[in-house]
Amino acid sequence: MYKKTALNFLLLFSSTLLLAQAKYTVSGTVKEKSSGEMLIGVSITIEEKANVGVITNEYGFYSLSLPQGKYTLRFSYIGYEHKLISVELNSNVTENVDLEDGIFLQEAVVTSRKYDDNLTTSAMGTEILSMKTAAVVPVLLGEKDLVKTILLMPGMKSNGEGSNGFSVRGGTADQNLILLDAAPVYNASHLLGIFSTFNSDAIKDATIIKGNSPAQFGGRLSSVLDVKMKEGNNKTYQASGGIGLISSRLTIEGPLFQKEKSSFIISGRRTYVDIFARLSSDFKDVELYFYDLNVKANFAINNKNKIYFSGYFGKDVLAVSDLFGSNWGNATGTLRWNSVLSSKLFSNTSLIYSNYDFNLGFQNDGSEINYNSKIKDLNLKQDFSFYPNSQNTLRFGFNLIHHNITPAKAKGMNIVSNKNNREGLENSVYISNSLKASDKINIDYGLRFSFYSILGGDTYNIYQNNELVESVKLANGKVDKTYYNFEPRISINYRVNNTSSLKAAYARNTQHLHLMSNSTGGSPTDQWIGNSYNIKPEIADQISFGFSKNFNENMFELNAETYYKSMQNQIDYKDGADINIVQDIESQLLFGKGRAYGLEILLKKNKGKLTGWIGYTLSKTERKINGINNDEWYNAKYDRTHDLSVVGIYNLTPQWTLSCTFIYSTGNAVTFPTGKYVLNGMTIYQYDNRNADRMPVTHRLDISLTYEVPSNGKYRSSWNFGLYNVYGRQNPYSINFKENKDNPQKIDAEQLSLFRWIPSITYNFKF
Amino acid sequence: MKNIISIIVVALFFTGCTKIIDLDYKGNMSKIVIEGNITNQAGPYFVKITKSVGLTETGVYPTIDDAIVTISDDAGNSELLTPNGNGIYKTSNLIGVEGRTYTLTVETENRTYTAQSAMPEQTPFDSIRVDNITIRGDTEYNLIPAYKDPIEKGNNYRFVLSINNKLINQHFIQNDEVKNGFENTFKLDVNDDDLEPKSGDLINIEMQCIDKKVALFYTTLALIADSGPGGGTTPNNPPNNISNGALGIFSAHTAETKSIIIP
């Protein structure tokens, strides 16, 4: 059956190639005028031909093939002035374009795409967020945070205050692929989840794709969060930075070697909240800080070839005198080579390194115990974009990843631990095509073929019905069991009329790396494990339907989507499993399936003094795991029926901007005790169905007020005042049950809340 | 793109707070609870049969006094226990011996519940060690049960702690998964700040060598109690060794008690 599917796909692709009969090609790159930053997703349309158009790829490149003739190209991108360029196609033409930003300077920008893009693109479940939006949305402690802002979109659920983990369409935190310049980031949080690892000064934009990702992405079930770093100003040198009470930042950027061709950016950040905390005697011996460093450089070899290097290094440290110490961090590096092989063929080759490690040490009776775990990836990625004619954009390529995982193991005096590193190869090839079938229909379709191989070097135990049946010792370097998966993807957009469109999509995703966590996600002690003989690739099939309508000349934009997702080979743990200590974690696992469905509605106001959006999600997500809840379906932890977020940005005057967010969501599904009994003098709680109860609802209002000081010339400054949780709602973080101190027969439910009324003040200046 | 130099002034208030809330609880299905203990100390040994009640009920726990309760061992001994009132049943001749496996049978309300537990060999409980550590100017007392784990792997220990004759409602389980065959260095960590040991306190610790299933039962209870922030481990009725869905545990274990007054 797989063979037949593959054959059909091949036919589909070859037919598009046969259609290729265009005469000449106009191609080039689109940049921001002031800094020379590449612009991604700029829409290029032809005034003379309604159904022809293309968008710039991740490197600002575009290519359009048209019959001989005279054309007017329209370049449009929200937040930038559109540009019309006339070309006469008698031969292949290169047209590099600079767009000027700032026509909407007085207006906050909600989306960074063309206003009616939602009607023409077939991409489903996709949201793009620019740092311009993130800059004005109020956040905890006033630190701009891309991840926190993107969680205000429908279908995305934060795992709670003080956590950067999130759940997309009923998935778990580990089912999100988080990429920083194509390098996977395994733990995207700092300071126990209060901040994300993304330093806003160094980030260009971020795209979240909720399950219907194009075929070039893969490896996670629920979503792709694709974060891109800035390239640096290639026209003038600039230094910017900030000194604050809890953190300091410094960014330097400028041209490298040749002006307007190459550039670099270095951006660093460190918090030192602990230095002030130590002034209080309670925290005298506490160390608690993080730092991170983003570096990026690009170098143009010639007009057709460009080399990029980007790197990230971040570390968290948490220690209490010499009793306890821990540190964890990510390091990533990406070396890329962009090449315009012809006016129709664009190539990108990336060599990617990624490392996440975690160390924890306890002082215990003069001897020390250390826990350490690590995941190290080496990754080669090749992507081609091929523009055969004005109707088709073909993408194909491959990805080879070598994973090396050190499981959490204890080290120290008298400790015997014989856990070994495990290695795996995660490979894939893909092909996809974006077809403008008519002026009303766009189709994106593709196929990804992924295969994961277990590599030797460790002993693998095989369990059946919870019993060990076989141990397989694999010699170093030996390639053993390989899992093969086909992942077809398709999405269709039908433009009903000028203001509305209908969409449908199907996608299969597979996942070969799985997070083992006793917590709710985002804990530094979480560890990853690859496929094995027991752990099979997780598979998700998602089908979705959507409707988009724009009103009042694109002032309002309504997007509604429904989805149904079915998941196979989901993982949970046996009762009493302590995954950090147990010798073979695989002996503690249970397997089953999951399903999730829902409706997401997003209403945006794109223009005017008041801009913003309302996002609402109605959803359900369940699991059925053999050995849990009598093998019956139960609510997954992040099953929240209602989820509402409202974001409003209001320009009071050219100087004053008021913005606020309001969120409301049903409580997480949890298990409360139903009864109690006494055993050996201690009260023990009795439980019934898993996750049949609800935490209290969470709701909160945050506001921020920005004042732009009127500027003379180059020097500009602004004040930002923020208040988190305006009305001091005690939102539930956890609930503990305990005996009442005065009447031990009475059981009290005690709720812990984290943040009430957190004000912040920020002063920004710019010259 | 932006020459922004920012100075961030953050007024930082971590205002974590707790309050008692009212929740809607689901109805409870009352179940049989069996508590049985056999030790290597002199008898009699007791089995207690009660029923669970709804979480918000405050009365006494219902007891079952008309059950047929027998205990046998793998050395051919068997005994019918005599009811003693209040749901308690008592042995008269049975002797708890290390290395023997005991089987408990309870017949009541037309159902039969059985359970098995093997009493491990005793690991001697040497003493209670008290270490004091000064953190933030306060002295904290760490209670460390001193014992030497035998060289064979797979030993499980349970500790029952009382401070000033008040039983601490916490499940302390240790094993030799990480360190096998060495002196124990792990402390018993009291979670409740109000009950933390202080100078002058009378400390009583009973050390039990328990079998694997009993250890899993108590480890699960301890993990549920730990679940703290965000609710880590999903709570459940811990897996036990009694058939037919009864709650509780039947434990054949060694027992040795030490006490000390914190200087």
PDB file of N, CA and C in Angstrom, chain A residues 141 238 240-245 249 282 323 364-365 414 575-576 637 674-676 680 682 686-687 692 733 741 745 749 751 753-756 758-759 761 763-767, chain B residues 3-21 26 28-29 35 37 52-53 55 57-58 129 135-136 169 182 185 194 218 220 229 231 236-237:
ATOM      1  N   LEU A 141       6.933  40.544  34.381  1.00  0.00           N
ATOM      2  CA  LEU A 141       8.213  41.201  34.642  1.00  0.00           C
ATOM      3  C   LEU A 141       8.702  42.084  33.500  1.00  0.00           C
ATOM      4  N   GLN A 238      26.214  49.217  14.829  1.00  0.00           N
ATOM      5  CA  GLN A 238      25.302  49.647  15.873  1.00  0.00           C
ATOM      6  C   GLN A 238      25.610  48.879  17.136  1.00  0.00           C
ATOM      7  N   SER A 240      23.643  48.296  20.867  1.00  0.00           N
ATOM      8  CA  SER A 240      22.486  48.618  21.690  1.00  0.00           C
ATOM      9  C   SER A 240      22.521  47.702  22.890  1.00  0.00           C
ATOM     10  N   GLY A 241      21.783  48.080  23.891  1.00  0.00           N
ATOM     11  CA  GLY A 241      21.814  47.237  25.070  1.00  0.00           C
ATOM     12  C   GLY A 241      20.902  47.759  26.136  1.00  0.00           C
ATOM     13  N   GLY A 242      21.002  47.202  27.301  1.00  0.00           N
ATOM     14  CA  GLY A 242      20.148  47.636  28.391  1.00  0.00           C
ATOM     15  C   GLY A 242      20.731  47.212  29.713  1.00  0.00           C
ATOM     16  N   ILE A 243      20.476  48.062  30.699  1.00  0.00           N
ATOM     17  CA  ILE A 243      20.896  47.703  32.049  1.00  0.00           C
ATOM     18  C   ILE A 243      19.643  47.765  32.894  1.00  0.00           C
ATOM     19  N   GLY A 244      19.350  46.699  33.554  1.00  0.00           N
ATOM     20  CA  GLY A 244      18.129  46.701  34.350  1.00  0.00           C
ATOM     21  C   GLY A 244      18.380  46.135  35.723  1.00  0.00           C
ATOM     22  N   LEU A 245      17.316  46.095  36.490  1.00  0.00           N
ATOM     23  CA  LEU A 245      17.446  45.593  37.851  1.00  0.00           C
ATOM     24  C   LEU A 245      17.683  44.093  37.874  1.00  0.00           C
ATOM     25  N   ARG A 249      21.548  43.573  28.974  1.00  0.00           N
ATOM     26  CA  ARG A 249      21.656  43.064  27.614  1.00  0.00           C
ATOM     27  C   ARG A 249      22.613  43.941  26.818  1.00  0.00           C
ATOM     28  N   ASP A 282      17.623  35.769  53.959  1.00  0.00           N
ATOM     29  CA  ASP A 282      16.966  34.509  53.619  1.00  0.00           C
ATOM     30  C   ASP A 282      17.625  33.821  52.427  1.00  0.00           C
ATOM     31  N   LEU A 323      25.466  22.817  49.524  1.00  0.00           N
ATOM     32  CA  LEU A 323      24.626  21.639  49.749  1.00  0.00           C
ATOM     33  C   LEU A 323      24.067  21.092  48.455  1.00  0.00           C
ATOM     34  N   ASN A 364      26.045  15.129  50.415  1.00  0.00           N
ATOM     35  CA  ASN A 364      25.341  14.227  51.306  1.00  0.00           C
ATOM     36  C   ASN A 364      26.369  13.524  52.165  1.00  0.00           C
ATOM     37  N   ASP A 365      26.427  13.858  53.441  1.00  0.00           N
ATOM     38  CA  ASP A 365      27.322  13.159  54.348  1.00  0.00           C
ATOM     39  C   ASP A 365      28.764  13.208  53.843  1.00  0.00           C
ATOM     40  N   ASN A 414      30.883   5.245  45.889  1.00  0.00           N
ATOM     41  CA  ASN A 414      30.128   4.021  46.166  1.00  0.00           C
ATOM     42  C   ASN A 414      28.940   3.793  45.244  1.00  0.00           C
ATOM     43  N   ASP A 575       2.448   3.052  37.768  1.00  0.00           N
ATOM     44  CA  ASP A 575       2.363   3.660  39.091  1.00  0.00           C
ATOM     45  C   ASP A 575       3.663   3.437  39.837  1.00  0.00           C
ATOM     46  N   GLY A 576       4.092   4.463  40.553  1.00  0.00           N
ATOM     47  CA  GLY A 576       5.271   4.304  41.402  1.00  0.00           C
ATOM     48  C   GLY A 576       6.586   4.352  40.651  1.00  0.00           C
ATOM     49  N   LYS A 637      -4.072  15.599  30.703  1.00  0.00           N
ATOM     50  CA  LYS A 637      -3.907  16.667  31.686  1.00  0.00           C
ATOM     51  C   LYS A 637      -4.292  18.037  31.118  1.00  0.00           C
ATOM     52  N   THR A 674     -11.518  10.793  46.126  1.00  0.00           N
ATOM     53  CA  THR A 674     -12.964  10.703  46.356  1.00  0.00           C
ATOM     54  C   THR A 674     -13.230  10.212  47.774  1.00  0.00           C
ATOM     55  N   GLY A 675     -12.284   9.458  48.327  1.00  0.00           N
ATOM     56  CA  GLY A 675     -12.504   8.905  49.656  1.00  0.00           C
ATOM     57  C   GLY A 675     -11.215   8.826  50.439  1.00  0.00           C
ATOM     58  N   LYS A 676     -11.315   8.207  51.619  1.00  0.00           N
ATOM     59  CA  LYS A 676     -10.127   8.085  52.475  1.00  0.00           C
ATOM     60  C   LYS A 676     -10.246   6.838  53.331  1.00  0.00           C
ATOM     61  N   ASN A 680      -2.289   1.596  59.040  1.00  0.00           N
ATOM     62  CA  ASN A 680      -1.176   1.702  59.987  1.00  0.00           C
ATOM     63  C   ASN A 680      -1.098   3.096  60.613  1.00  0.00           C
ATOM     64  N   MET A 682      -2.099   5.939  59.466  1.00  0.00           N
ATOM     65  CA  MET A 682      -1.984   7.101  58.576  1.00  0.00           C
ATOM     66  C   MET A 682      -3.201   7.174  57.655  1.00  0.00           C
ATOM     67  N   GLN A 686      -8.369   7.741  48.742  1.00  0.00           N
ATOM     68  CA  GLN A 686      -8.844   6.791  47.734  1.00  0.00           C
ATOM     69  C   GLN A 686      -9.182   7.566  46.463  1.00  0.00           C
ATOM     70  N   TYR A 687      -8.812   7.013  45.307  1.00  0.00           N
ATOM     71  CA  TYR A 687      -9.067   7.690  44.029  1.00  0.00           C
ATOM     72  C   TYR A 687      -9.947   6.835  43.157  1.00  0.00           C
ATOM     73  N   ALA A 692     -10.664  12.954  36.198  1.00  0.00           N
ATOM     74  CA  ALA A 692     -12.093  13.212  36.036  1.00  0.00           C
ATOM     75  C   ALA A 692     -12.497  14.519  36.704  1.00  0.00           C
ATOM     76  N   TYR A 733      -2.200  27.071  41.068  1.00  0.00           N
ATOM     77  CA  TYR A 733      -0.958  26.485  40.579  1.00  0.00           C
ATOM     78  C   TYR A 733      -0.950  25.004  40.959  1.00  0.00           C
ATOM     79  N   LYS A 741      -5.695  20.940  60.866  1.00  0.00           N
ATOM     80  CA  LYS A 741      -4.869  20.882  62.076  1.00  0.00           C
ATOM     81  C   LYS A 741      -5.719  20.701  63.336  1.00  0.00           C
ATOM     82  N   GLN A 745     -10.061  14.821  61.267  1.00  0.00           N
ATOM     83  CA  GLN A 745     -11.002  14.044  60.458  1.00  0.00           C
ATOM     84  C   GLN A 745     -11.469  14.819  59.233  1.00  0.00           C
ATOM     85  N   ALA A 749      -8.664  21.204  51.226  1.00  0.00           N
ATOM     86  CA  ALA A 749      -8.004  21.352  49.926  1.00  0.00           C
ATOM     87  C   ALA A 749      -7.306  22.708  49.938  1.00  0.00           C
ATOM     88  N   GLN A 751      -5.046  25.460  48.076  1.00  0.00           N
ATOM     89  CA  GLN A 751      -4.614  25.883  46.745  1.00  0.00           C
ATOM     90  C   GLN A 751      -3.431  26.835  46.847  1.00  0.00           C
ATOM     91  N   SER A 753      -1.173  29.630  44.843  1.00  0.00           N
ATOM     92  CA  SER A 753      -1.148  30.547  43.699  1.00  0.00           C
ATOM     93  C   SER A 753       0.212  31.211  43.638  1.00  0.00           C
ATOM     94  N   LEU A 754       0.659  31.549  42.432  1.00  0.00           N
ATOM     95  CA  LEU A 754       2.009  32.096  42.310  1.00  0.00           C
ATOM     96  C   LEU A 754       2.071  33.620  42.269  1.00  0.00           C
ATOM     97  N   PHE A 755       1.511  34.206  41.206  1.00  0.00           N
ATOM     98  CA  PHE A 755       1.770  35.630  40.980  1.00  0.00           C
ATOM     99  C   PHE A 755       0.513  36.472  41.128  1.00  0.00           C
ATOM    100  N   ARG A 756       0.588  37.458  41.991  1.00  0.00           N
ATOM    101  CA  ARG A 756      -0.500  38.440  42.075  1.00  0.00           C
ATOM    102  C   ARG A 756       0.136  39.812  41.953  1.00  0.00           C
ATOM    103  N   ILE A 758       2.009  41.837  39.722  1.00  0.00           N
ATOM    104  CA  ILE A 758       3.443  42.019  39.494  1.00  0.00           C
ATOM    105  C   ILE A 758       3.628  43.250  38.614  1.00  0.00           C
ATOM    106  N   PRO A 759       4.052  44.381  39.187  1.00  0.00           N
ATOM    107  CA  PRO A 759       4.258  45.573  38.364  1.00  0.00           C
ATOM    108  C   PRO A 759       5.654  45.566  37.733  1.00  0.00           C
ATOM    109  N   ILE A 761       8.451  48.326  35.399  1.00  0.00           N
ATOM    110  CA  ILE A 761       8.721  49.596  34.723  1.00  0.00           C
ATOM    111  C   ILE A 761       9.946  49.400  33.833  1.00  0.00           C
ATOM    112  N   TYR A 763      12.502  51.369  30.943  1.00  0.00           N
ATOM    113  CA  TYR A 763      12.885  52.569  30.194  1.00  0.00           C
ATOM    114  C   TYR A 763      13.726  52.141  29.008  1.00  0.00           C
ATOM    115  N   ASN A 764      13.292  52.483  27.800  1.00  0.00           N
ATOM    116  CA  ASN A 764      14.036  52.148  26.594  1.00  0.00           C
ATOM    117  C   ASN A 764      14.567  53.421  25.974  1.00  0.00           C
ATOM    118  N   PHE A 765      15.796  53.398  25.527  1.00  0.00           N
ATOM    119  CA  PHE A 765      16.227  54.508  24.668  1.00  0.00           C
ATOM    120  C   PHE A 765      17.073  54.012  23.511  1.00  0.00           C
ATOM    121  N   LYS A 766      17.112  54.810  22.496  1.00  0.00           N
ATOM    122  CA  LYS A 766      17.563  54.360  21.199  1.00  0.00           C
ATOM    123  C   LYS A 766      18.240  55.521  20.495  1.00  0.00           C
ATOM    124  N   PHE A 767      19.441  55.325  20.009  1.00  0.00           N
ATOM    125  CA  PHE A 767      20.082  56.420  19.258  1.00  0.00           C
ATOM    126  C   PHE A 767      21.011  55.887  18.189  1.00  0.00           C
TER     127      PHE A 767
ATOM    128  N   ASN B   3      18.260  50.624  17.477  1.00  0.00           N
ATOM    129  CA  ASN B   3      19.317  50.912  18.464  1.00  0.00           C
ATOM    130  C   ASN B   3      18.661  51.158  19.801  1.00  0.00           C
ATOM    131  N   ILE B   4      18.112  50.141  20.341  1.00  0.00           N
ATOM    132  CA  ILE B   4      17.440  50.367  21.619  1.00  0.00           C
ATOM    133  C   ILE B   4      18.355  49.974  22.752  1.00  0.00           C
ATOM    134  N   ILE B   5      18.579  50.894  23.611  1.00  0.00           N
ATOM    135  CA  ILE B   5      19.260  50.548  24.848  1.00  0.00           C
ATOM    136  C   ILE B   5      18.194  50.621  25.928  1.00  0.00           C
ATOM    137  N   SER B   6      17.986  49.549  26.549  1.00  0.00           N
ATOM    138  CA  SER B   6      16.896  49.535  27.523  1.00  0.00           C
ATOM    139  C   SER B   6      17.431  49.451  28.937  1.00  0.00           C
ATOM    140  N   ILE B   7      16.811  50.174  29.770  1.00  0.00           N
ATOM    141  CA  ILE B   7      17.064  49.978  31.195  1.00  0.00           C
ATOM    142  C   ILE B   7      15.758  49.495  31.790  1.00  0.00           C
ATOM    143  N   ILE B   8      15.807  48.326  32.311  1.00  0.00           N
ATOM    144  CA  ILE B   8      14.577  47.767  32.851  1.00  0.00           C
ATOM    145  C   ILE B   8      14.605  47.874  34.369  1.00  0.00           C
ATOM    146  N   VAL B   9      13.603  48.482  34.852  1.00  0.00           N
ATOM    147  CA  VAL B   9      13.462  48.551  36.298  1.00  0.00           C
ATOM    148  C   VAL B   9      12.274  47.672  36.672  1.00  0.00           C
ATOM    149  N   VAL B  10      12.528  46.645  37.350  1.00  0.00           N
ATOM    150  CA  VAL B  10      11.439  45.744  37.666  1.00  0.00           C
ATOM    151  C   VAL B  10      11.219  45.688  39.167  1.00  0.00           C
ATOM    152  N   ALA B  11      10.042  46.000  39.521  1.00  0.00           N
ATOM    153  CA  ALA B  11       9.680  45.812  40.922  1.00  0.00           C
ATOM    154  C   ALA B  11       9.187  44.370  41.017  1.00  0.00           C
ATOM    155  N   LEU B  12       9.913  43.603  41.746  1.00  0.00           N
ATOM    156  CA  LEU B  12       9.715  42.160  41.700  1.00  0.00           C
ATOM    157  C   LEU B  12       9.020  41.689  42.977  1.00  0.00           C
ATOM    158  N   PHE B  13       7.819  41.204  42.814  1.00  0.00           N
ATOM    159  CA  PHE B  13       7.113  40.660  43.980  1.00  0.00           C
ATOM    160  C   PHE B  13       6.668  39.237  43.690  1.00  0.00           C
ATOM    161  N   PHE B  14       7.308  38.308  44.312  1.00  0.00           N
ATOM    162  CA  PHE B  14       6.820  36.940  44.200  1.00  0.00           C
ATOM    163  C   PHE B  14       5.840  36.718  45.337  1.00  0.00           C
ATOM    164  N   THR B  15       4.584  36.808  44.985  1.00  0.00           N
ATOM    165  CA  THR B  15       3.573  36.814  46.033  1.00  0.00           C
ATOM    166  C   THR B  15       2.860  35.477  46.127  1.00  0.00           C
ATOM    167  N   GLY B  16       3.607  34.384  46.116  1.00  0.00           N
ATOM    168  CA  GLY B  16       2.996  33.072  46.252  1.00  0.00           C
ATOM    169  C   GLY B  16       2.167  33.007  47.518  1.00  0.00           C
ATOM    170  N   CYS B  17       0.931  32.518  47.406  1.00  0.00           N
ATOM    171  CA  CYS B  17       0.103  32.451  48.594  1.00  0.00           C
ATOM    172  C   CYS B  17      -0.820  31.256  48.517  1.00  0.00           C
ATOM    173  N   THR B  18      -1.282  30.811  49.661  1.00  0.00           N
ATOM    174  CA  THR B  18      -2.164  29.645  49.686  1.00  0.00           C
ATOM    175  C   THR B  18      -3.488  30.022  50.323  1.00  0.00           C
ATOM    176  N   LYS B  19      -4.531  29.284  49.948  1.00  0.00           N
ATOM    177  CA  LYS B  19      -5.812  29.444  50.637  1.00  0.00           C
ATOM    178  C   LYS B  19      -6.563  28.116  50.575  1.00  0.00           C
ATOM    179  N   ILE B  20      -7.468  27.944  51.524  1.00  0.00           N
ATOM    180  CA  ILE B  20      -8.290  26.736  51.548  1.00  0.00           C
ATOM    181  C   ILE B  20      -9.491  26.972  50.640  1.00  0.00           C
ATOM    182  N   ILE B  21      -9.736  26.045  49.722  1.00  0.00           N
ATOM    183  CA  ILE B  21     -10.846  26.253  48.801  1.00  0.00           C
ATOM    184  C   ILE B  21     -11.859  25.118  48.920  1.00  0.00           C
ATOM    185  N   LYS B  26     -16.416  14.064  43.600  1.00  0.00           N
ATOM    186  CA  LYS B  26     -17.234  12.994  43.035  1.00  0.00           C
ATOM    187  C   LYS B  26     -17.611  12.029  44.151  1.00  0.00           C
ATOM    188  N   ASN B  28     -18.009   8.642  46.287  1.00  0.00           N
ATOM    189  CA  ASN B  28     -16.987   7.637  46.548  1.00  0.00           C
ATOM    190  C   ASN B  28     -17.621   6.255  46.620  1.00  0.00           C
ATOM    191  N   MET B  29     -16.882   5.253  46.086  1.00  0.00           N
ATOM    192  CA  MET B  29     -17.336   3.887  46.213  1.00  0.00           C
ATOM    193  C   MET B  29     -16.606   3.284  47.412  1.00  0.00           C
ATOM    194  N   GLU B  35      -5.589  -4.304  56.426  1.00  0.00           N
ATOM    195  CA  GLU B  35      -4.265  -3.953  56.929  1.00  0.00           C
ATOM    196  C   GLU B  35      -3.744  -5.167  57.691  1.00  0.00           C
ATOM    197  N   ASN B  37      -0.153  -7.196  59.232  1.00  0.00           N
ATOM    198  CA  ASN B  37       1.287  -7.124  59.486  1.00  0.00           C
ATOM    199  C   ASN B  37       1.764  -8.385  60.190  1.00  0.00           C
ATOM    200  N   SER B  52     -13.532   2.068  53.459  1.00  0.00           N
ATOM    201  CA  SER B  52     -13.220   3.465  53.159  1.00  0.00           C
ATOM    202  C   SER B  52     -14.492   4.297  53.179  1.00  0.00           C
ATOM    203  N   VAL B  53     -14.358   5.600  53.408  1.00  0.00           N
ATOM    204  CA  VAL B  53     -15.516   6.505  53.426  1.00  0.00           C
ATOM    205  C   VAL B  53     -15.257   7.671  52.466  1.00  0.00           C
ATOM    206  N   LEU B  55     -14.592  11.443  51.095  1.00  0.00           N
ATOM    207  CA  LEU B  55     -13.535  12.339  51.553  1.00  0.00           C
ATOM    208  C   LEU B  55     -14.025  13.339  52.595  1.00  0.00           C
ATOM    209  N   GLU B  57     -16.567  12.963  54.689  1.00  0.00           N
ATOM    210  CA  GLU B  57     -17.186  12.400  55.898  1.00  0.00           C
ATOM    211  C   GLU B  57     -16.245  12.548  57.082  1.00  0.00           C
ATOM    212  N   THR B  58     -16.815  12.742  58.265  1.00  0.00           N
ATOM    213  CA  THR B  58     -15.963  12.962  59.433  1.00  0.00           C
ATOM    214  C   THR B  58     -16.192  11.936  60.539  1.00  0.00           C
ATOM    215  N   ARG B 129      21.437   8.509  63.409  1.00  0.00           N
ATOM    216  CA  ARG B 129      22.470   9.538  63.406  1.00  0.00           C
ATOM    217  C   ARG B 129      21.814  10.895  63.210  1.00  0.00           C
ATOM    218  N   ILE B 135      21.750  26.520  57.966  1.00  0.00           N
ATOM    219  CA  ILE B 135      21.369  27.200  56.721  1.00  0.00           C
ATOM    220  C   ILE B 135      20.649  28.482  57.106  1.00  0.00           C
ATOM    221  N   ARG B 136      21.086  29.600  56.521  1.00  0.00           N
ATOM    222  CA  ARG B 136      20.481  30.907  56.795  1.00  0.00           C
ATOM    223  C   ARG B 136      20.401  31.162  58.303  1.00  0.00           C
ATOM    224  N   ASN B 169       3.032  11.540  59.429  1.00  0.00           N
ATOM    225  CA  ASN B 169       2.190  10.963  58.371  1.00  0.00           C
ATOM    226  C   ASN B 169       2.890  11.069  57.012  1.00  0.00           C
ATOM    227  N   PHE B 182      26.423  -0.518  50.841  1.00  0.00           N
ATOM    228  CA  PHE B 182      27.175   0.460  51.619  1.00  0.00           C
ATOM    229  C   PHE B 182      26.369   0.972  52.800  1.00  0.00           C
ATOM    230  N   THR B 185      23.458   6.789  53.811  1.00  0.00           N
ATOM    231  CA  THR B 185      23.738   8.190  54.105  1.00  0.00           C
ATOM    232  C   THR B 185      22.528   9.081  53.834  1.00  0.00           C
ATOM    233  N   ASP B 194       6.218  22.660  60.368  1.00  0.00           N
ATOM    234  CA  ASP B 194       5.820  22.745  61.778  1.00  0.00           C
ATOM    235  C   ASP B 194       6.315  21.549  62.585  1.00  0.00           C
ATOM    236  N   TYR B 218       4.303   1.625  49.011  1.00  0.00           N
ATOM    237  CA  TYR B 218       4.647   2.829  49.775  1.00  0.00           C
ATOM    238  C   TYR B 218       5.383   3.869  48.921  1.00  0.00           C
ATOM    239  N   THR B 220       4.817   4.471  45.788  1.00  0.00           N
ATOM    240  CA  THR B 220       3.773   5.163  45.033  1.00  0.00           C
ATOM    241  C   THR B 220       3.073   6.190  45.906  1.00  0.00           C
ATOM    242  N   PRO B 229       4.132  21.175  43.178  1.00  0.00           N
ATOM    243  CA  PRO B 229       3.891  22.187  42.148  1.00  0.00           C
ATOM    244  C   PRO B 229       3.420  21.602  40.817  1.00  0.00           C
ATOM    245  N   GLY B 231       1.342  19.529  40.175  1.00  0.00           N
ATOM    246  CA  GLY B 231       0.766  18.189  40.249  1.00  0.00           C
ATOM    247  C   GLY B 231       1.492  17.220  39.352  1.00  0.00           C
ATOM    248  N   ASN B 236      -3.264   7.981  42.236  1.00  0.00           N
ATOM    249  CA  ASN B 236      -4.012   6.777  41.931  1.00  0.00           C
ATOM    250  C   ASN B 236      -4.026   5.942  43.196  1.00  0.00           C
ATOM    251  N   ASN B 237      -4.855   4.889  43.230  1.00  0.00           N
ATOM    252  CA  ASN B 237      -4.743   3.938  44.327  1.00  0.00           C
ATOM    253  C   ASN B 237      -3.477   3.131  44.069  1.00  0.00           C
TER     254      ASN B 237
END
